[in-house]
Every structure is written in C-alpha cells, then in structure tokens.
Amino acid sequence: MNAHPPSSPNHHLQTIAEREQKLLASYATFSSQTKGRKYAEPDHPYRGPFQRDRDRIIHSSAFRRLNGKMQVFTGEMGDYHRTRLTHTHEVASIARTIGRALRLNEDLIEALALFHDIGHPPFGHAGEDALNLCLEAEGGFSHNQYALTIAEELEIRDGPHPGLNLSREVLEGQATRVEKDKQTVPPLLEVQVVEAADSITYDAHDTDDAVKLELVTLEELAEVSLIQHCLERIGSRFHELAPNIQRRAIVHELIDIQVSHVLQAAETFLQKSNWQDPDETFRIGPVEQLAQQKKELEQFLKSRVYHHPHLLETREIAQQRLQAMFQGYQERVDLLPTRFQERAENIGLPRSVGDYLASMTDRYCNQQFSQFFANRSEG
Ligand code: MG
C-alpha cells in the first residue's frame, strides 16, 4: 500500500503532489505545474511552492506594516473597526472557504489573498490618490502595482537576490489587479476567488464598521435591498435582537448570502462540465441579482460612509501631509533612508520618495510629518 519505498527519506510524509491529486479538481492550479520563480530554487522537502509564497508574504515587513495602515477608518476613530491587516485576514479566510468548496488550490489562494493589499500606502485610498497625483509625471501610483515592487525589489530576504522571489502564479495574479479592464485571458480561478472574496469582505465589514462608528444607523441601512434580505433571514431565526447583536447578525448574513450565492452560481456552471474543466465563459463571482444588490449597497456606502464629512476631513489632512512630505523629502534627500537614496539613483528621486512614503504606516507617516515637515502645509 505504501507508495514510497522505505528508503525514501520522506516515505512517511504525504507529498504536496499526492495531496493535491486527491483533493483538487482538474481545473485547479496544481503546484507541480507551477511556472516557477525568477530565480530558480530547489523544491522544499515538505512545503509546496505556494505554501512557501504564503510564508514569505507573512514574514515580510510590508505584511506586518498592514497592521498600522487604515482600511477605511483611522486609528483615532476607535479600535473595533478593520485595519488593512484584519481586512486581509478576512479576505483570506473567505477566499479559502470558497476555494475549498470548489476544490481549487487553497495554498495559492491564501498566498494571493495575503498579498493582495500589501502595496497599500498609508491612509487608504486617500493616500493612494495623493501619491497618484504627486507622481503624475512619473506614470502615477497604484497600490496594486506597488505590491509587485515590494515583492520584486523592496523586500529583503536571505540570499543574493532582491525581493521575495515569489512564484509567477502569485505575481501574475497580482498583475491582473493592476489593469483589470485590459485582461484578454481570464485570470486563474484562484485569482478570481480572491477577487470575489475581497468584494464580499469589504461590503460586509464596511457596513459593520460604519454602524458601529455611528456614521449610519441600522434603520438607514435597512433602505438597501440586500440588507433587507439579511433582516428577513435574521427575522426568521430570531424574534428580537439588541441593536449591537443585530449589527453582527447582518455581517454574518451578508457574508453567508454572498458566499453561498457565488458557490451556487459556480456549481451550476461546473455541473454542466461534470466538474471537469469548465468552458471558458466560466467566471467566479456574483451574477445578476446579487451583483445588482451589491452595487446598491456599495453606492450607499460610498455616499453615506466613504463620503461622510468626518472621513472627507481625514482624507484632506492625509493628502496635504503626503503632498508636503513628497516635496519635502525631495528637498531634504538626507532624510531618506540610505537605501531609498541609493534607489533614487536608479529610478529617479520622485519615484523613490513615493516608494518610501507608500511603505509607511499611518502612525509613522504622521510622526515623520510632525518631526520634519509640519511647517510646510500647516504652519
Ligand atoms: Mg482588499
């Protein structure tokens, strides 16, 4: 019964290939078929290539800094709401649930999910917009593109090569996020799962955080059809709930409804192909009615939460600070860490300053601003 000869050093361990052969569907991305890494490396005795990618991402300094980067709400607003790091973990968890049900490669999904927002600058989308404007003449700034810069140039590991030397599947998957409209070939199904999970996650947790922070009320939210649907389901299970329990129940329902819908839609497609390779029209994500309902919820969040006066004020301050620092560091190159000074010689000073600013946490950015540049925009 033992597939390995006793002389094999790993005869008592299941290999990645054996495990994937048993668990994955034919349409999944198998580790044995990986396109490899830029700098070739020998196989690891007990971790597959995508597990190694996940580990490199988790152990990177850029990943740890996600803890100090805002998702939508800043640290001063409290400690209940999501940070960029907890958002990332929620995406990974939901993506793995979908991926496991569809028998896709969970290791690849986990690596992609943990990586997907690693390039976010301080102050969320406000920070990204500010950097994009600062770097307009240099081709702009995109957090999705910057994730690739982190992975290929900025992170320091052991060994002679720069960056994390991730598998091509992870880098190419991230690259599809940079120019979403320009895709000619559909991304790997594992990439599509992470994309769907990201959207499911932020729709649910931004709703939760916005109510908790009292930017909107449960009554106002109930205007949205997807929330009404959640409330109907909650009503069929419980008679009456305290508002703070109801808020949590809505999050639960929002995730469950969306994940179930995505899985049902996928199942319908996959059944047609008898769970073999589906035809090329197959896409993972919400279809028709749910897509419409999500759009309505996202529109509500945009107008009532993301554009809330309280957030617009934060946005304004963050942008002024980043702009002042972008100019300030170019005038005081000596304030840049040595490696960013050296990097400026290769990629130009503005881009190197942008890369440095993008690497900062919200707190560090504020601290550097106060220490060196506060007189510039607020003095
Ligand atoms: Mg995200």
Tab-separated table of C-alpha atoms and ligand atoms in Angstrom:
chain	number	residue	atom	x	y	z
A	1	MET	CA	0.000	0.000	0.000
A	2	ASN	CA	2.883	2.332	0.710
A	3	ALA	CA	3.552	4.315	-2.463
A	4	HIS	CA	7.087	5.158	-1.398
A	5	PRO	CA	9.988	2.770	-0.967
A	6	PRO	CA	11.194	2.607	2.633
A	7	SER	CA	14.498	4.102	1.509
A	8	SER	CA	12.786	7.376	0.622
A	9	PRO	CA	13.571	9.946	3.311
A	10	ASN	CA	10.002	11.237	3.094
A	11	HIS	CA	8.175	7.924	2.891
A	12	HIS	CA	6.126	8.733	5.988
A	13	LEU	CA	5.066	12.172	4.709
A	14	GLN	CA	2.395	12.912	2.172
A	15	THR	CA	3.870	14.869	-0.706
A	16	ILE	CA	2.233	18.029	-1.974
A	17	ALA	CA	1.624	16.331	-5.322
A	18	GLU	CA	-0.135	13.370	-3.655
A	19	ARG	CA	-2.265	15.646	-1.545
A	20	GLU	CA	-3.300	17.842	-4.461
A	21	GLN	CA	-4.013	14.812	-6.618
A	22	LYS	CA	-6.546	13.648	-4.024
A	23	LEU	CA	-8.117	16.957	-3.145
A	24	LEU	CA	-8.083	19.281	-6.139
A	25	ALA	CA	-10.360	19.410	-9.171
A	26	SER	CA	-8.908	19.052	-12.644
A	27	TYR	CA	-9.411	22.777	-13.277
A	28	ALA	CA	-7.358	23.818	-10.219
A	29	THR	CA	-3.798	25.137	-10.418
A	30	PHE	CA	-1.516	22.284	-9.384
A	31	SER	CA	1.759	23.022	-7.625
A	32	SER	CA	3.518	20.531	-9.890
A	33	GLN	CA	2.599	22.716	-12.887
A	34	THR	CA	3.942	25.963	-11.448
A	35	LYS	CA	5.777	28.255	-13.842
A	36	GLY	CA	8.418	28.621	-11.156
A	37	ARG	CA	10.302	31.644	-9.886
A	38	LYS	CA	12.519	34.252	-11.491
A	39	TYR	CA	15.496	32.846	-9.583
A	40	ALA	CA	15.256	29.051	-9.631
A	41	GLU	CA	15.249	27.327	-6.252
A	42	PRO	CA	15.275	23.640	-5.268
A	43	ASP	CA	11.974	22.185	-4.033
A	44	HIS	CA	11.320	22.298	-0.312
A	45	PRO	CA	11.042	18.868	1.372
A	46	TYR	CA	7.571	19.396	2.866
A	47	ARG	CA	6.167	22.726	1.634
A	48	GLY	CA	4.759	23.288	-1.823
A	49	PRO	CA	5.694	26.380	-3.855
A	50	PHE	CA	2.550	28.322	-2.943
A	51	GLN	CA	2.906	27.490	0.749
A	52	ARG	CA	6.388	28.967	0.538
A	53	ASP	CA	4.960	32.072	-1.144
A	54	ARG	CA	2.429	32.434	1.661
A	55	ASP	CA	5.165	32.110	4.275
A	56	ARG	CA	7.392	34.673	2.546
A	57	ILE	CA	4.480	37.100	2.416
A	58	ILE	CA	3.522	36.590	6.079
A	59	HIS	CA	7.132	37.031	7.205
A	60	SER	CA	7.698	40.169	5.119
A	61	SER	CA	7.955	43.546	6.807
A	62	ALA	CA	5.409	45.045	4.390
A	63	PHE	CA	2.847	42.488	5.590
A	64	ARG	CA	3.401	43.341	9.256
A	65	ARG	CA	3.016	47.026	8.467
A	66	LEU	CA	-0.522	46.381	7.219
A	67	ASN	CA	-1.354	46.344	10.929
A	68	GLY	CA	-0.676	50.100	11.040
A	69	LYS	CA	-2.474	51.000	7.824
A	70	MET	CA	-6.091	52.048	7.748
A	71	GLN	CA	-8.730	50.280	5.670
A	72	VAL	CA	-11.460	52.944	5.677
A	73	PHE	CA	-11.370	54.359	9.198
A	74	THR	CA	-8.339	55.768	11.012
A	75	GLY	CA	-6.886	54.576	14.302
A	76	GLU	CA	-8.160	57.618	16.225
A	77	MET	CA	-11.730	56.559	15.486
A	78	GLY	CA	-11.513	53.553	17.810
A	79	ASP	CA	-10.206	50.010	17.921
A	80	TYR	CA	-13.215	47.987	16.791
A	81	HIS	CA	-13.027	48.553	13.052
A	82	ARG	CA	-10.869	46.788	10.485
A	83	THR	CA	-7.311	47.689	9.673
A	84	ARG	CA	-5.715	46.753	6.374
A	85	LEU	CA	-4.294	43.672	8.122
A	86	THR	CA	-7.547	42.357	9.583
A	87	HIS	CA	-9.266	43.037	6.250
A	88	THR	CA	-6.570	40.926	4.593
A	89	HIS	CA	-7.119	38.034	7.014
A	90	GLU	CA	-10.883	38.164	6.472
A	91	VAL	CA	-10.354	38.044	2.704
A	92	ALA	CA	-8.002	35.065	3.055
A	93	SER	CA	-10.483	33.207	5.258
A	94	ILE	CA	-13.451	33.750	2.923
A	95	ALA	CA	-11.360	33.022	-0.178
A	96	ARG	CA	-10.179	29.726	1.293
A	97	THR	CA	-13.752	28.736	2.129
A	98	ILE	CA	-14.801	29.329	-1.488
A	99	GLY	CA	-11.652	27.715	-2.851
A	100	ARG	CA	-12.023	24.582	-0.739
A	101	ALA	CA	-15.661	24.116	-1.748
A	102	LEU	CA	-14.672	24.436	-5.422
A	103	ARG	CA	-11.654	22.144	-4.923
A	104	LEU	CA	-9.190	24.811	-6.032
A	105	ASN	CA	-5.646	25.274	-4.761
A	106	GLU	CA	-6.069	26.721	-1.276
A	107	ASP	CA	-2.352	27.346	-0.839
A	108	LEU	CA	-2.261	29.551	-3.918
A	109	ILE	CA	-5.481	31.283	-2.850
A	110	GLU	CA	-4.079	32.004	0.594
A	111	ALA	CA	-0.847	33.435	-0.836
A	112	LEU	CA	-2.764	35.629	-3.303
A	113	ALA	CA	-5.167	36.848	-0.619
A	114	LEU	CA	-2.478	37.711	1.923
A	115	PHE	CA	-0.588	39.518	-0.824
A	116	HIS	CA	-3.467	41.386	-2.488
A	117	ASP	CA	-3.356	44.625	-0.427
A	118	ILE	CA	0.300	44.558	0.648
A	119	GLY	CA	1.008	47.584	-1.552
A	120	HIS	CA	-1.437	49.907	0.167
A	121	PRO	CA	0.132	53.231	1.192
A	122	PRO	CA	-0.766	54.989	4.464
A	123	PHE	CA	-4.268	56.488	4.737
A	124	GLY	CA	-6.018	54.040	2.428
A	125	HIS	CA	-7.448	55.274	-0.840
A	126	ALA	CA	-6.906	58.909	0.206
A	127	GLY	CA	-3.184	58.153	0.439
A	128	GLU	CA	-3.222	56.367	-2.884
A	129	ASP	CA	-4.966	59.277	-4.617
A	130	ALA	CA	-2.461	61.748	-3.124
A	131	LEU	CA	0.545	59.704	-4.264
A	132	ASN	CA	-1.008	59.190	-7.665
A	133	LEU	CA	-1.250	62.948	-8.062
A	134	CYS	CA	2.291	63.560	-6.762
A	135	LEU	CA	3.681	61.010	-9.226
A	136	GLU	CA	1.513	62.037	-12.161
A	137	ALA	CA	4.505	62.975	-14.323
A	138	GLU	CA	6.129	59.613	-13.488
A	139	GLY	CA	3.171	57.477	-14.529
A	140	GLY	CA	1.154	57.723	-11.312
A	141	PHE	CA	0.887	55.414	-8.312
A	142	SER	CA	-1.153	52.232	-7.959
A	143	HIS	CA	-1.168	50.119	-4.787
A	144	ASN	CA	-1.620	47.010	-6.915
A	145	GLN	CA	1.500	47.833	-8.925
A	146	TYR	CA	3.409	48.813	-5.805
A	147	ALA	CA	2.714	45.342	-4.346
A	148	LEU	CA	4.810	43.956	-7.197
A	149	THR	CA	7.591	46.474	-6.464
A	150	ILE	CA	7.594	45.304	-2.845
A	151	ALA	CA	7.735	41.647	-3.875
A	152	GLU	CA	10.377	42.050	-6.566
A	153	GLU	CA	12.589	44.881	-5.334
A	154	LEU	CA	11.998	46.246	-1.857
A	155	GLU	CA	11.674	43.273	0.482
A	156	ILE	CA	14.910	41.867	1.825
A	157	ARG	CA	15.282	38.120	2.419
A	158	ASP	CA	18.326	35.995	2.858
A	159	GLY	CA	20.271	35.118	-0.263
A	160	PRO	CA	21.720	37.134	-3.105
A	161	HIS	CA	18.536	38.181	-4.901
A	162	PRO	CA	16.289	41.162	-4.215
A	163	GLY	CA	12.661	40.689	-3.232
A	164	LEU	CA	10.679	37.650	-2.166
A	165	ASN	CA	11.186	35.624	-5.362
A	166	LEU	CA	7.523	34.583	-5.381
A	167	SER	CA	6.026	32.091	-7.828
A	168	ARG	CA	4.939	33.513	-11.158
A	169	GLU	CA	1.331	32.496	-10.438
A	170	VAL	CA	1.216	34.885	-7.464
A	171	LEU	CA	2.920	37.753	-9.324
A	172	GLU	CA	0.815	37.306	-12.453
A	173	GLY	CA	-2.329	37.031	-10.355
A	174	GLN	CA	-1.488	40.330	-8.680
A	175	ALA	CA	-0.653	41.872	-12.080
A	176	THR	CA	-4.234	41.181	-13.220
A	177	ARG	CA	-5.375	43.562	-10.464
A	178	VAL	CA	-3.325	46.420	-11.910
A	179	GLU	CA	-5.239	46.790	-15.148
A	180	LYS	CA	-8.469	44.950	-14.599
A	181	ASP	CA	-10.076	46.240	-17.784
A	182	LYS	CA	-7.256	45.140	-20.047
A	183	GLN	CA	-7.455	41.408	-19.417
A	184	THR	CA	-7.589	39.358	-22.574
A	185	VAL	CA	-7.253	35.946	-20.910
A	186	PRO	CA	-9.321	35.248	-17.780
A	187	PRO	CA	-7.191	35.073	-14.634
A	188	LEU	CA	-6.633	31.735	-12.886
A	189	LEU	CA	-9.697	30.588	-10.964
A	190	GLU	CA	-7.746	31.011	-7.715
A	191	VAL	CA	-7.184	34.672	-8.640
A	192	GLN	CA	-10.886	35.098	-9.385
A	193	VAL	CA	-11.779	33.608	-5.994
A	194	VAL	CA	-9.638	36.175	-4.175
A	195	GLU	CA	-11.202	38.978	-6.210
A	196	ALA	CA	-14.706	37.796	-5.284
A	197	ALA	CA	-13.722	37.319	-1.630
A	198	ASP	CA	-12.245	40.833	-1.430
A	199	SER	CA	-15.534	42.360	-2.550
A	200	ILE	CA	-17.634	40.128	-0.267
A	201	THR	CA	-15.400	41.039	2.655
A	202	TYR	CA	-15.354	44.810	2.327
A	203	ASP	CA	-19.064	45.084	1.621
A	204	ALA	CA	-19.733	43.189	4.864
A	205	HIS	CA	-17.161	44.758	7.157
A	206	ASP	CA	-17.559	48.345	5.978
A	207	THR	CA	-21.275	48.012	6.747
A	208	ASP	CA	-20.449	46.724	10.223
A	209	ASP	CA	-17.810	49.377	10.958
A	210	ALA	CA	-19.971	52.238	9.662
A	211	VAL	CA	-22.829	51.324	12.025
A	212	LYS	CA	-20.508	50.738	14.956
A	213	LEU	CA	-18.907	54.156	14.366
A	214	GLU	CA	-22.407	55.679	14.125
A	215	LEU	CA	-21.889	57.095	10.640
A	216	VAL	CA	-25.132	55.393	9.620
A	217	THR	CA	-27.958	53.790	11.600
A	218	LEU	CA	-29.445	50.329	11.204
A	219	GLU	CA	-32.698	51.991	10.126
A	220	GLU	CA	-30.935	53.870	7.333
A	221	LEU	CA	-29.163	50.716	6.229
A	222	ALA	CA	-32.478	48.891	6.027
A	223	GLU	CA	-33.264	51.001	2.938
A	224	VAL	CA	-30.812	48.852	0.995
A	225	SER	CA	-32.372	45.746	-0.569
A	226	LEU	CA	-29.517	43.376	0.298
A	227	ILE	CA	-29.717	44.462	3.940
A	228	GLN	CA	-33.496	43.947	3.849
A	229	HIS	CA	-32.827	40.428	2.636
A	230	CYS	CA	-30.416	39.915	5.558
A	231	LEU	CA	-33.007	41.254	8.026
A	232	GLU	CA	-35.655	38.868	6.665
A	233	ARG	CA	-33.334	35.939	7.206
A	234	ILE	CA	-32.442	37.163	10.686
A	235	GLY	CA	-36.156	37.636	11.465
A	236	SER	CA	-36.876	34.033	10.540
A	237	ARG	CA	-34.291	32.839	13.063
A	238	PHE	CA	-34.724	35.261	15.977
A	239	HIS	CA	-37.640	37.241	17.393
A	240	GLU	CA	-35.904	40.357	18.544
A	241	LEU	CA	-32.260	41.246	18.807
A	242	ALA	CA	-30.456	44.055	20.594
A	243	PRO	CA	-29.020	46.530	18.034
A	244	ASN	CA	-25.407	45.504	18.594
A	245	ILE	CA	-26.330	41.823	18.080
A	246	GLN	CA	-28.400	42.721	15.045
A	247	ARG	CA	-25.412	44.506	13.534
A	248	ARG	CA	-23.301	41.393	13.932
A	249	ALA	CA	-26.095	39.216	12.567
A	250	ILE	CA	-26.216	41.416	9.456
A	251	VAL	CA	-22.489	40.898	8.872
A	252	HIS	CA	-22.936	37.153	9.274
A	253	GLU	CA	-25.815	37.120	6.793
A	254	LEU	CA	-24.029	39.407	4.329
A	255	ILE	CA	-21.075	37.034	4.159
A	256	ASP	CA	-23.183	33.884	4.124
A	257	ILE	CA	-25.567	35.115	1.423
A	258	GLN	CA	-22.741	36.279	-0.836
A	259	VAL	CA	-20.528	33.198	-0.401
A	260	SER	CA	-23.486	30.828	-0.883
A	261	HIS	CA	-24.524	32.720	-3.995
A	262	VAL	CA	-21.047	32.599	-5.526
A	263	LEU	CA	-20.831	28.861	-4.799
A	264	GLN	CA	-24.291	28.145	-6.217
A	265	ALA	CA	-23.509	30.062	-9.379
A	266	ALA	CA	-20.223	28.177	-9.754
A	267	GLU	CA	-21.925	24.840	-9.097
A	268	THR	CA	-24.442	25.484	-11.865
A	269	PHE	CA	-21.618	26.108	-14.317
A	270	LEU	CA	-19.473	23.234	-13.136
A	271	GLN	CA	-22.288	20.708	-13.249
A	272	LYS	CA	-22.551	21.331	-16.960
A	273	SER	CA	-18.996	20.136	-17.354
A	274	ASN	CA	-19.476	17.328	-14.828
A	275	TRP	CA	-16.939	19.045	-12.557
A	276	GLN	CA	-14.258	18.694	-15.202
A	277	ASP	CA	-12.583	21.704	-16.830
A	278	PRO	CA	-15.379	24.247	-17.286
A	279	ASP	CA	-15.786	26.135	-20.542
A	280	GLU	CA	-14.061	29.478	-20.942
A	281	THR	CA	-17.131	31.522	-20.096
A	282	PHE	CA	-16.919	30.264	-16.515
A	283	ARG	CA	-16.281	33.102	-14.029
A	284	ILE	CA	-16.294	33.079	-10.252
A	285	GLY	CA	-18.325	35.906	-8.771
A	286	PRO	CA	-21.836	37.169	-8.175
A	287	VAL	CA	-24.262	37.078	-11.080
A	288	GLU	CA	-27.278	39.240	-11.964
A	289	GLN	CA	-29.498	39.879	-8.969
A	290	LEU	CA	-26.798	39.760	-6.314
A	291	ALA	CA	-24.425	41.847	-8.439
A	292	GLN	CA	-27.157	44.490	-8.642
A	293	GLN	CA	-27.822	44.329	-4.916
A	294	LYS	CA	-24.135	44.643	-4.142
A	295	LYS	CA	-23.925	47.661	-6.394
A	296	GLU	CA	-26.781	49.275	-4.482
A	297	LEU	CA	-25.088	48.587	-1.134
A	298	GLU	CA	-21.754	49.894	-2.437
A	299	GLN	CA	-23.438	53.043	-3.713
A	300	PHE	CA	-24.989	53.533	-0.275
A	301	LEU	CA	-21.610	53.050	1.428
A	302	LYS	CA	-19.961	55.451	-0.988
A	303	SER	CA	-22.388	58.298	-0.497
A	304	ARG	CA	-23.147	57.800	3.201
A	305	VAL	CA	-19.899	56.426	4.581
A	306	TYR	CA	-16.855	56.928	2.358
A	307	HIS	CA	-18.002	60.495	1.586
A	308	HIS	CA	-19.111	61.223	5.145
A	309	PRO	CA	-17.866	64.696	6.237
A	310	HIS	CA	-15.847	63.101	9.017
A	311	LEU	CA	-13.975	60.933	6.526
A	312	LEU	CA	-13.571	63.706	3.987
A	313	GLU	CA	-11.820	65.792	6.630
A	314	THR	CA	-9.425	62.956	7.438
A	315	ARG	CA	-8.848	62.491	3.740
A	316	GLU	CA	-7.975	66.150	3.271
A	317	ILE	CA	-5.438	66.151	6.118
A	318	ALA	CA	-3.806	62.928	4.911
A	319	GLN	CA	-3.454	64.249	1.390
A	320	GLN	CA	-1.943	67.562	2.491
A	321	ARG	CA	0.584	65.708	4.609
A	322	LEU	CA	1.629	63.309	1.879
A	323	GLN	CA	1.991	66.120	-0.635
A	324	ALA	CA	4.116	68.165	1.778
A	325	MET	CA	6.295	65.133	2.504
A	326	PHE	CA	6.642	64.278	-1.177
A	327	GLN	CA	8.091	67.737	-1.826
A	328	GLY	CA	9.945	67.860	1.477
A	329	TYR	CA	11.907	64.642	1.034
A	330	GLN	CA	12.990	65.702	-2.444
A	331	GLU	CA	14.454	68.858	-0.954
A	332	ARG	CA	15.943	67.043	2.034
A	333	VAL	CA	17.264	63.839	0.462
A	334	ASP	CA	19.419	63.322	3.555
A	335	LEU	CA	16.220	62.472	5.486
A	336	LEU	CA	15.582	59.453	3.279
A	337	PRO	CA	16.909	56.086	4.474
A	338	THR	CA	20.153	55.228	2.669
A	339	ARG	CA	18.587	52.523	0.529
A	340	PHE	CA	15.974	54.933	-0.808
A	341	GLN	CA	18.721	57.496	-1.533
A	342	GLU	CA	20.584	54.813	-3.490
A	343	ARG	CA	17.401	53.691	-5.168
A	344	ALA	CA	16.778	57.266	-6.351
A	345	GLU	CA	19.912	57.000	-8.490
A	346	ASN	CA	18.343	54.133	-10.430
A	347	ILE	CA	14.659	55.001	-10.585
A	348	GLY	CA	14.700	58.763	-10.035
A	349	LEU	CA	14.130	60.768	-6.874
A	350	PRO	CA	10.348	61.324	-7.162
A	351	ARG	CA	9.587	57.601	-7.554
A	352	SER	CA	11.962	56.623	-4.771
A	353	VAL	CA	10.339	59.167	-2.428
A	354	GLY	CA	6.915	57.812	-3.474
A	355	ASP	CA	8.038	54.251	-2.727
A	356	TYR	CA	9.308	55.314	0.697
A	357	LEU	CA	6.099	57.177	1.548
A	358	ALA	CA	3.977	54.254	0.369
A	359	SER	CA	5.841	51.894	2.689
A	360	MET	CA	4.919	53.907	5.801
A	361	THR	CA	2.250	53.079	8.330
A	362	ASP	CA	-0.264	55.815	9.162
A	363	ARG	CA	1.399	56.388	12.527
A	364	TYR	CA	4.942	56.582	11.162
A	365	CYS	CA	3.834	58.893	8.375
A	366	ASN	CA	2.189	61.240	10.892
A	367	GLN	CA	5.237	61.106	13.124
A	368	GLN	CA	7.661	61.881	10.272
A	369	PHE	CA	5.412	64.687	9.120
A	370	SER	CA	5.298	66.269	12.592
A	371	GLN	CA	9.033	65.915	13.067
A	372	PHE	CA	10.246	67.311	9.736
A	373	PHE	CA	7.551	68.867	7.613
A	374	ALA	CA	4.766	70.236	9.814
A	375	ASN	CA	5.676	73.837	8.944
A	376	ARG	CA	5.152	73.253	5.268
A	377	SER	CA	1.392	72.821	4.970
A	378	GLU	CA	0.046	73.656	8.389
A	379	GLY	CA	2.483	76.301	9.658
B	1	MG	MG	-8.708	44.347	-0.303
